[in-house]
Amino acid sequence: MVGYSLLLIVILSLVAYYVGRSSAKRFAGGAGSEKIHSLPGYHGAFIAVWVGIPAFVLVLLWASFQGATLDNLVLASLPSGFTEGKSPAELNLALSEIRNLASGRTFGTPAPEIQLAAERLVSWQNIASWAMLVVAATLMILVLVFARTRIAPRFRARNSVEHVLSGLMIFCSVVAILTTVGIIVSLLYESIAFFRLVPITEFLFGLKWEPQIALRPDQIAGAGAFGAVPVFAGTLLISAIALIVAIPIGLFTAIYLVEYADDRVRNVVKPIMEILAGIPTVVFGFFAVLTVAPAIREAGGLLGVVTSPNSALAAGFVMGIMIIPFISSLSDDALRAVPRSMRDGSLAMGATASETMTRVLLPAALPGIMGGILLAASRAIGETMIVVMAAGLIATLTINPMDSVTTVTVQIVSMLIGDTSFDSPKTLAAFALGLVLFIVTLGLNVLALQIVKKYREQYE
Amino acid sequence: MAQAALAPRDAAPAVFQTVRTPDLHPRPTKVKADTVKVFYGQKQALHGVTIDIPEKAVTAFIGPSGCGKSTFLRCLNRMNDTIDGCRVEGEILLDNRDIYDPSLDVVELRARVGMVFQKPNPFPKSIFENVAYGPRIHGLARSKAELEEIVVASLQKASLFNEVKDRLHEPGTGLSGGQQQRLCIARTIAVSPDVILMDEPCSALDPIATAKVEELIDELRKNFTIVIVTHSMQQAARVSQRTAFFHLGTLVEEGPTDHVFTNPSERRTQDYITGRFG
Ligand SMILES: Nc1ncnc2c1ncn2[C@@H]1O[C@H](COP(=O)(O)OP(=O)(O)OP(=O)(O)O)[C@@H](O)[C@H]1O
Ligand SMILES: [Mg+2]
C-alpha cells in the first residue's frame, strides 16, 4: 500500500505541475496583462512541491508508526485470560507468532486466541493502509486547491521554489551530519559501557590482550585481559612497514613524473596509478596471503630467520603497495603547485635538475607532501581487509617484522563475528577499540588537511 | 610566390638589414650572436638576430610586446632548453666559445651567465640561504666563514646589506618587492658571473624601488656585462650604453643609446620610441 501511495503522490504532483503551469500561462498569454513575475514552469513546480512533499512525509511517518501502533492494539485486544501471568518476553513471542500468522507463515497449530488475533491484525492492517491512502490523497487535493488560488501574475513562484530547493539541500546535508553524529554517539555509549566493566587505564596502558573470555559459565576460557597496547603496537608496526614501503616509492614516482618524465610516459603511468588506487583491498588481501607471505617465509627460511606464517612484514608490505597512489598523487600535486619561477630561478643559477628538486622544489612542497603522507598513514591504520586476511590474531608486543602481530581492526572484526552477546566485555571492547581508532585517524586527517590547506595559501 | 601567401601575416620579410651604429670608442665584445633563429614548435619567434654585446656595459633590448626580446635573452644562457618544443639555430659565442657546443656544460654556462627575472622569485628560504644557494651548489666556498663572506659581499654589491643585516635568517619572501628583486640580483652575483641577463627587472616595482635597482645596475656595470630587457624608454635611456630595437622577431636597429634615442636611423625605431606604435 505504501507503494501505491508513493505512486499516487508522483501522479498527483505531476498533475499539480501541469495545473500550476497552465493557469500561469493563462496570465502570461492575456493581451495587455500585467507582466508575470515567474515563468509558468516555476508556478507548476511550486504547486507540485507543495502537493508532493507534505504527502510524502505523511506517508513515511504513517508507515513507520503503523506497525508499532497496531502491535499495541492487538496486544491490548488479547483476552485477559490469555495474557494473565505472562512475562513481557513471552508476550513478545506471542506477538511475533501473531505477526507471522498474519503474513501467512504458519508454524504448527496456533492457539485459538492467536488465530483470532491474527485475523484481527490482518483486517486492521487493511483498514490502516486504505486510511493512509485516503488521507494522503485528501491532503494533496486540499493543498492543490489552496495553492492554485495563490497563483497570480505577481506571485514570486521562482523565489519560493528556490527556498524549497535550498531547504531540500540543507536537509540532505543534515542527514549526513546526523548520521555521523549518531555513529559517534553510539560508539561513545558502548565504549562507556565497556569502561564500566574494564577500567580505562587498564585498557589504555595494559600490556596484555586476551579477550577470549567465557561467554557462558560452561565454557572453558582464559580470565581475559584487555590491555590494548599490544594491539595498537601491532597496528603501528604494520603501518610503519607500509609507510616505509610506500613513501620512497610514491615520492620518487611523483618526482619522476613531475620533473623527468615526458608526456608519453606520464600518460601511461598516471592511469596505471589510478588503477592501483581502484583495486579492492580484498584483492590486495589475497595477494598478501597467497603470494607475498609464502615468498617472505621462503626468503626467511633461506636466510635462517624464523618467520611466522602471518608475518607483519607481509601485511605491511602489501598495505604499502596499496597506499602508494595516495602518496604519489598528493606529492605530485604538491610539487606541481610550486611556481615555475622557483624552478627557473634555480636552473638559471646553474643548478642541475636533481639539485633543483632536492634544494628548492622538495622543501617548498614539503608541507603538501607531509599532508599526503599523513592521509596515507591514517588510511593504513584504519585499513581492515588486508590485515584480516594476512595478519595474525594473537596480540604479541614486538617490533620484529617477521613475527605475527594483530591490529586494531583485526581484533574488532574477530570480536564481532561468531557467537557473541552484546553485553560481554569482549564485544564491548570492540567499540572501545573503534573509538580510539576513530580518534587517532580523525586526528591524523585533521592535521593533514590543516597542513595541506596552509601550504595552498602559501603561493596564492 | 605561392609560399608568401601561406606565411603568417606578421612574418618578417625574408631579407632584412639591421641598421648598426658602432660606438665611438668600441669596447671588446663579450657575447657574439650570429643569425640566431628560434622556433617554438612550428612557430618561428626569431628570424635571424645578429648582434655583438660589449663587455662591462649595459645593453638594453627594447621593442613591442611579443617581438622576441625575452626569447633572445633566454638563448644567451640556454634557458630555452627548459621549454618543451623550443629549438635554437645559429651561433652564440661567449668569449669566443660556442655556448651551444655539445661539449659545453650548460650548468657551468649558467653559472657564468646569470639571470634576473621579471617577477622577483626568491626561494622560500632565508635571505642568507637564498644568496648562499649558488656558491653552495657550485662549491665556491671552502669554509663556512668563506661562504658568509661571499654572502655579505654579494648583499653589499646589491646594496641590500644594510637593510637586511639584522634579519639574514628570516625568509626572503618576507621582504618588499624591491628588496626581493635586489635579493635576486645578489643571489645572481654571488656566483660571480661574467654576464647578467635581466628580463624587465623593474616591471613589478614602484618608482622608488625602480630607481634603486637602476642605480645598482649602473654600479654593477663596472664589473659585469649586463643585458636588460625593458619596456620603459626612460629606463633604457638612463641605464644603458647601447640599445637594440626588436620588432616582429627581427633586430631592426642597434647602436649607442643616445644615438638610438635622439637620432634613430630607422623609421620604425623612431615610431616606437616616440610612442607612435607598440
Ligand atoms: N614558451 C613559449 N611557447 C610558445 N611560444 C612562445 C613561448 N614563449 C614565447 N613565445 C612566442 O614567441 C614570441 C616572442 O615572445 P617573447 O616572450 O620573446 O616576447 P617579448 O618580446 O619578451 O614580449 P614581452 O615584452 O611581452 O615580454 C611571441 O610571439 C610568443 O607568443
Ligand atoms: Mg618578455
Short mmCIF file of C-alpha atoms in Angstrom, two decimals, chain A residues 263 340-352 355-356 358-360 363-364 458-459, chain B residues 77 79 82-83 107 110-111 113 115 117 121-125 133-134 136-138 187-188 191:
data_model
loop_
_atom_site.label_atom_id
_atom_site.label_comp_id
_atom_site.label_asym_id
_atom_site.label_seq_id
_atom_site.Cartn_x
_atom_site.Cartn_y
_atom_site.Cartn_z
CA ASP A 263 54.25 13.43 -21.70
CA ARG A 340 57.55 27.58 -12.22
CA SER A 341 59.54 30.69 -11.36
CA MET A 342 61.17 28.82 -8.45
CA ARG A 343 62.33 26.13 -10.81
CA ASP A 344 63.53 28.62 -13.42
CA GLY A 345 65.32 30.63 -10.76
CA SER A 346 67.23 27.59 -9.60
CA LEU A 347 68.05 26.33 -13.10
CA ALA A 348 69.23 29.79 -14.11
CA MET A 349 71.65 29.70 -11.18
CA GLY A 350 73.26 26.72 -12.84
CA ALA A 351 71.67 24.04 -10.68
CA THR A 352 71.01 20.63 -12.21
CA GLU A 355 69.72 19.85 -7.27
CA THR A 356 66.70 21.93 -8.13
CA THR A 358 66.19 18.44 -3.63
CA ARG A 359 67.07 22.01 -2.71
CA VAL A 360 64.12 24.03 -3.96
CA PRO A 363 61.46 21.86 0.52
CA ALA A 364 58.82 24.13 -0.98
CA GLN A 458 51.42 30.00 0.64
CA TYR A 459 51.52 30.58 -3.12
CA ASN B 77 72.02 31.31 -21.00
CA MET B 79 67.15 28.72 -20.55
CA THR B 82 63.90 24.05 -20.41
CA ILE B 83 60.96 24.89 -22.69
CA VAL B 107 75.39 24.13 -15.76
CA ARG B 110 74.51 29.34 -16.42
CA ALA B 111 76.91 30.00 -13.59
CA VAL B 113 75.61 33.94 -17.38
CA MET B 115 69.60 35.78 -14.95
CA PHE B 117 63.54 37.54 -13.80
CA ASN B 121 61.44 34.89 -7.33
CA PRO B 122 63.37 34.35 -4.11
CA PHE B 123 63.35 30.75 -2.93
CA PRO B 124 61.22 30.04 0.13
CA LYS B 125 64.37 30.01 2.26
CA TYR B 133 72.41 28.87 -2.90
CA GLY B 134 74.68 29.37 -5.91
CA ARG B 136 76.84 26.06 -2.34
CA ILE B 137 75.85 24.15 -5.47
CA HIS B 138 78.96 25.27 -7.32
CA ARG B 187 71.82 35.76 -5.49
CA THR B 188 72.92 36.02 -9.10
CA VAL B 191 78.45 33.09 -8.16
#
